[in-house]
C-alpha positions as a Python dict, from the first residue, in 0.01 Angstrom:
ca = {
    (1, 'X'): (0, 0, 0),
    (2, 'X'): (-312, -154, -6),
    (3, 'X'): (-503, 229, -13),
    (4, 'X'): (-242, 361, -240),
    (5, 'X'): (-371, 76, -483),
    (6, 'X'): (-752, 185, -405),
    (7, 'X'): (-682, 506, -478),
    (8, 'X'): (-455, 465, -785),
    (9, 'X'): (-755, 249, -966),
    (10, 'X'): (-1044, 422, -792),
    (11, 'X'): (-1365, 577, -936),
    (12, 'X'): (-1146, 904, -1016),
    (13, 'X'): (-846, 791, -1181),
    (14, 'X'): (-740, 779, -1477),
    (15, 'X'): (-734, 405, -1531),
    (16, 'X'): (-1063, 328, -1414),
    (17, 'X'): (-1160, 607, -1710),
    (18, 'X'): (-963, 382, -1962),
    (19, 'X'): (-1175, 84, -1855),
    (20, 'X'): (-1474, 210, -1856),
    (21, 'X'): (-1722, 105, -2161),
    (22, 'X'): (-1659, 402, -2325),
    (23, 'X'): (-1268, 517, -2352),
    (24, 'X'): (-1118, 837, -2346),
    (25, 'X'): (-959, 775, -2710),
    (26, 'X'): (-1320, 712, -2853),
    (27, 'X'): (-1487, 1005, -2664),
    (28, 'X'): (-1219, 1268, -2866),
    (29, 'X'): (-1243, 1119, -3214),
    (30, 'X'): (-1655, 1147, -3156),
    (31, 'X'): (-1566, 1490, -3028),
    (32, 'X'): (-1387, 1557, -3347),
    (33, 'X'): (-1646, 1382, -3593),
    (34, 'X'): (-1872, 1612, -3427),
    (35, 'X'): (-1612, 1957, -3489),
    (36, 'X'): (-1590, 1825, -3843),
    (37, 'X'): (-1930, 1794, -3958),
    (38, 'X'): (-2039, 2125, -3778),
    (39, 'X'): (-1745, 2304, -4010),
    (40, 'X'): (-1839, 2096, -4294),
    (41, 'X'): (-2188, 2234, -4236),
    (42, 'X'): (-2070, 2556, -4297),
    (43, 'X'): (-1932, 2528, -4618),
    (44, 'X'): (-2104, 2525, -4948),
    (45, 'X'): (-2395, 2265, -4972),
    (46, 'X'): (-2484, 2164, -5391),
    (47, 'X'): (-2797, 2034, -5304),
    (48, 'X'): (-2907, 2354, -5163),
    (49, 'X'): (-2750, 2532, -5468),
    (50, 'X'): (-2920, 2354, -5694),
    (51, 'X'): (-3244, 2410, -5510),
    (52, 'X'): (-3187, 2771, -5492),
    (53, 'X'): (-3102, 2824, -5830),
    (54, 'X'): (-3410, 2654, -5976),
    (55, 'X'): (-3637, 2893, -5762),
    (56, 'X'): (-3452, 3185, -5910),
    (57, 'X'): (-3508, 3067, -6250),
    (58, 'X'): (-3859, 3018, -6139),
    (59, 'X'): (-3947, 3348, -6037),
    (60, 'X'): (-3764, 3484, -6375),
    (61, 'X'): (-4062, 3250, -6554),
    (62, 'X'): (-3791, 3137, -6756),
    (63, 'X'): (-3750, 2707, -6869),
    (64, 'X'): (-3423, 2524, -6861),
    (65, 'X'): (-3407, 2613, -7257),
    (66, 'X'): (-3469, 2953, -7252),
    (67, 'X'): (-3178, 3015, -6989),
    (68, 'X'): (-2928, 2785, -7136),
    (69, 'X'): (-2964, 2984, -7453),
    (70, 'X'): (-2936, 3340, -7262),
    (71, 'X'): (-2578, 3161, -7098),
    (72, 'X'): (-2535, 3000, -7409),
    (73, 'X'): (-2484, 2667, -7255),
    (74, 'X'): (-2684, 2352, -7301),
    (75, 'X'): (-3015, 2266, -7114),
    (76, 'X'): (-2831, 1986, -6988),
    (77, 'X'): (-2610, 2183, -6793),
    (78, 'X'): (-2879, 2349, -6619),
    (79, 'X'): (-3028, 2063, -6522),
    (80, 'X'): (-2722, 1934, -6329),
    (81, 'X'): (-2661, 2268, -6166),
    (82, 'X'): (-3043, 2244, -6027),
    (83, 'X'): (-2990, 1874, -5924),
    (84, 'X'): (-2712, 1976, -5727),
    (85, 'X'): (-2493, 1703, -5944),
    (86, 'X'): (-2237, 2000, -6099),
    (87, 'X'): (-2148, 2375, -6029),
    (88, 'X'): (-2170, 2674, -6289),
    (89, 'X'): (-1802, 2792, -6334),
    (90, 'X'): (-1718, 3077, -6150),
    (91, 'X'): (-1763, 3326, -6471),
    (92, 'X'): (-2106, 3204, -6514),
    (93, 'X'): (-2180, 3215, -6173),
    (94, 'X'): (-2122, 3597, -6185),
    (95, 'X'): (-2358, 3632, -6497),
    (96, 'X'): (-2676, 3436, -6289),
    (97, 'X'): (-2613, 3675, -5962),
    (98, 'X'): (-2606, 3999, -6186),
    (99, 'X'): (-2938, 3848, -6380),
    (100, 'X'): (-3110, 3708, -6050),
    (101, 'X'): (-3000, 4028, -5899),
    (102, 'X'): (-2887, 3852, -5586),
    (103, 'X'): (-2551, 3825, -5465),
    (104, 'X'): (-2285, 3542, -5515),
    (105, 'X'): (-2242, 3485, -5173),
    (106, 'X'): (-2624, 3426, -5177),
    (107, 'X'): (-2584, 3152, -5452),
    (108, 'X'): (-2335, 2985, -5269),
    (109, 'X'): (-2529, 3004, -4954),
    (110, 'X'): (-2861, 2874, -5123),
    (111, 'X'): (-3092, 3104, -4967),
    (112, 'X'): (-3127, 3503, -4941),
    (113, 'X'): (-2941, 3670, -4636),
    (114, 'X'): (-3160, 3881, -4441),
    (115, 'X'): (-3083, 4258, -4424),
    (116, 'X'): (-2994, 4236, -4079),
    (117, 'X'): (-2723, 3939, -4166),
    (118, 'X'): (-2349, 4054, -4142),
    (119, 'X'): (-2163, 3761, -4382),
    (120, 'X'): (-1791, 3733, -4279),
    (121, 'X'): (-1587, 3789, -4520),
    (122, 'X'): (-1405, 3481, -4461),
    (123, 'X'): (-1689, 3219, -4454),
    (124, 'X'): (-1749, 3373, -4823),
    (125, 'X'): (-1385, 3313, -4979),
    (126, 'X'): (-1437, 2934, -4783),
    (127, 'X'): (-1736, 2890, -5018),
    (128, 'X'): (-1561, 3042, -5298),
    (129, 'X'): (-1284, 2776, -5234),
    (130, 'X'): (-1450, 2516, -5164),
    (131, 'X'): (-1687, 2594, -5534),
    (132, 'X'): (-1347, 2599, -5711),
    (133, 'X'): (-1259, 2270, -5580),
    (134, 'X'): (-1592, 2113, -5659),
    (135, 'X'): (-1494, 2173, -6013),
    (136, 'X'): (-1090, 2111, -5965),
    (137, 'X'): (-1199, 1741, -5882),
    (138, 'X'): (-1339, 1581, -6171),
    (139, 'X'): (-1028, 1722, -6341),
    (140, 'X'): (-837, 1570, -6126),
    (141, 'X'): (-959, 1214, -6022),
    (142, 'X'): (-994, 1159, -6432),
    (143, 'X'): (-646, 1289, -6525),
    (144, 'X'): (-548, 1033, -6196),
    (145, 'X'): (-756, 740, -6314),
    (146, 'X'): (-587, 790, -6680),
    (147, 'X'): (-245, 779, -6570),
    (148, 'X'): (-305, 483, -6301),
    (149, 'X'): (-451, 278, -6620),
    (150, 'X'): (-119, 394, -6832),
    (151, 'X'): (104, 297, -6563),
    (152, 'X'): (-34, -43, -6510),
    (153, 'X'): (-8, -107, -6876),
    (154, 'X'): (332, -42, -6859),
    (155, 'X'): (443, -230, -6579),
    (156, 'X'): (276, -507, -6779),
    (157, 'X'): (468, -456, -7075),
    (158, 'X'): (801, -436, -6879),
    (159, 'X'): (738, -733, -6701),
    (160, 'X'): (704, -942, -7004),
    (161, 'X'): (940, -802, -7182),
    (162, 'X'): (1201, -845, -6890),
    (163, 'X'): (1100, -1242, -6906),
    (164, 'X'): (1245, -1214, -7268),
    (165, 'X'): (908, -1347, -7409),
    (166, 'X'): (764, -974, -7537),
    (167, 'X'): (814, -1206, -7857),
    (168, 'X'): (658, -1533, -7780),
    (169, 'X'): (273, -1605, -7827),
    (170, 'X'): (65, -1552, -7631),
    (171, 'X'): (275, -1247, -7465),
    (172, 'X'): (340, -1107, -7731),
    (173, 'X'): (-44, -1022, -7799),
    (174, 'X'): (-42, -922, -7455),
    (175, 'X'): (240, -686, -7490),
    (176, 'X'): (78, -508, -7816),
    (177, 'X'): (-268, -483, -7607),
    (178, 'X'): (-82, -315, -7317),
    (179, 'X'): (98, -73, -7548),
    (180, 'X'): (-198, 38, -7761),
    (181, 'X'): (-408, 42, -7426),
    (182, 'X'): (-108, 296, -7269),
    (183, 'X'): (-159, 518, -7588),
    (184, 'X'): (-481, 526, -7575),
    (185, 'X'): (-490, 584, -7245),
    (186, 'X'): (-223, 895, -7309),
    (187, 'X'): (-403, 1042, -7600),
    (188, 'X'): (-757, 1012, -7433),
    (189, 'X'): (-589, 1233, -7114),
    (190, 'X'): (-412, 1492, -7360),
    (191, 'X'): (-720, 1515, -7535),
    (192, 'X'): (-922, 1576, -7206),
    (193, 'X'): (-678, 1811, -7049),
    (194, 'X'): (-648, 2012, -7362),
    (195, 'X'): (-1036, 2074, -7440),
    (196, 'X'): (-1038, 2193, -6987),
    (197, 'X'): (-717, 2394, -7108),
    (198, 'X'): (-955, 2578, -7368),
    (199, 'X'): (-1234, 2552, -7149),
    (200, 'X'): (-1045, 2757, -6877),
    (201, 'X'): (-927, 3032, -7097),
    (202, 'X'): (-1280, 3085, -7254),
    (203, 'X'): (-1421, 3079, -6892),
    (204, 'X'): (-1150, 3356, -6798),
    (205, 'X'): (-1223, 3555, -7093),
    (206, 'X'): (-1573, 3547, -6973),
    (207, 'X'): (-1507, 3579, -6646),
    (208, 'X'): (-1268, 3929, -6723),
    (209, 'X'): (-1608, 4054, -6898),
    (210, 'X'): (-1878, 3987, -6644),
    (211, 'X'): (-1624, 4192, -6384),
    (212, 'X'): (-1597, 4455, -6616),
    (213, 'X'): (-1992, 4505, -6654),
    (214, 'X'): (-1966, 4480, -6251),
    (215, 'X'): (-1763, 4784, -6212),
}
């Protein structure tokens, strides 16, 4: 018994693995940090973008203004695509790789492939994706954010008025706060989601006419 027990909890087995001062458990999830940053890697980098993008517009001799006005967008916009803060949308993205005569893929990558380079096609639609996300977000943490606010307002407002005192100061000021902060809250979100609403269309309309001058 007394070598079965030696051998059970010896150098080799597994429990003198789990004891050690680095566990199995810990070993896999740095294994997996490690999988996860190298894919990461992969995908698009903004910085990079950004950095890319301003040596194109370099090499065109062209300032901030002059290509915001050729886009028709404002010089601010450019600026935050360079900094790597915000992405082109995808119509506009098209226009700069037809102008820069480089390809989207390119853009996306931040650098110039070399001729011998063979991109896979499916690293490219991961950077498309991941670009159309980039944008997808602000959308959606904002619209989120809004209707967390709205729905806190109301709980307030139900909770007072289910004490009966939506009628008795100081509640009632409270109530009429929480109500006119849910509307505002409400109209502020319509008013956001209907100016990206308009925002997509016109960047689809744009979008159908850079592909035709592509073909």
């Amino acid at each position: 018994m007394l070598f079965g027990r030696k051998e059970i909890f010896g150098p080799d087995s597994i429990f003198y693995k789990k004891s050690s001062s680095q566990p199995v458990s810990c070993t896999i999830r740095e294994k997996n940090v490690t999988l996860e940053g190298e894919r990461r890697k992969k995908h698009m980098d903004q910085q990079k973008v950004g950095r890319f993008l301003k040596v194109l517009r370099s090499e065109k001799d062209l300032t901030q203004a002059e290509l915001a006005e050729r886009l028709g967008v404002s010089n601010r916009s450019i600026s935050r695509w360079e900094n790597g803060v915000t992405m082109p949308d995808f119509d506009l993205l098209i226009e700069l790789a037809k102008y820069y005569e480089v390809e989207i893929g390119e853009i996306l990558d931040g650098e110039r492939k070399d001729d011998n380079m063979d991109k896979k096609t499916e690293e490219l639609m991961l950077k498309i994706a991941d670009y159309n996300n980039v944008e997808k977000s602000f959308f959606s943490k904002r619209m989120c954010a809004m209707f967390i606010v709205a729905i806190v307002g109301m709980v307030i407002y139900a909770g007072v008025d289910m004490m009966g005192l939506a009628y008795v100061q100081p509640y009632e000021a409270i109530v009429n706060a929480a109500l006119g902060f849910v509307m505002g809250t409400l109209l502020t979100g319509l008013l956001y989601a209907s100016r990206y609403i308009v925002k997509a269309k016109a960047a689809k309309m744009r979008l159908a006419k850079a592909l035709r001058g592509l073909k």
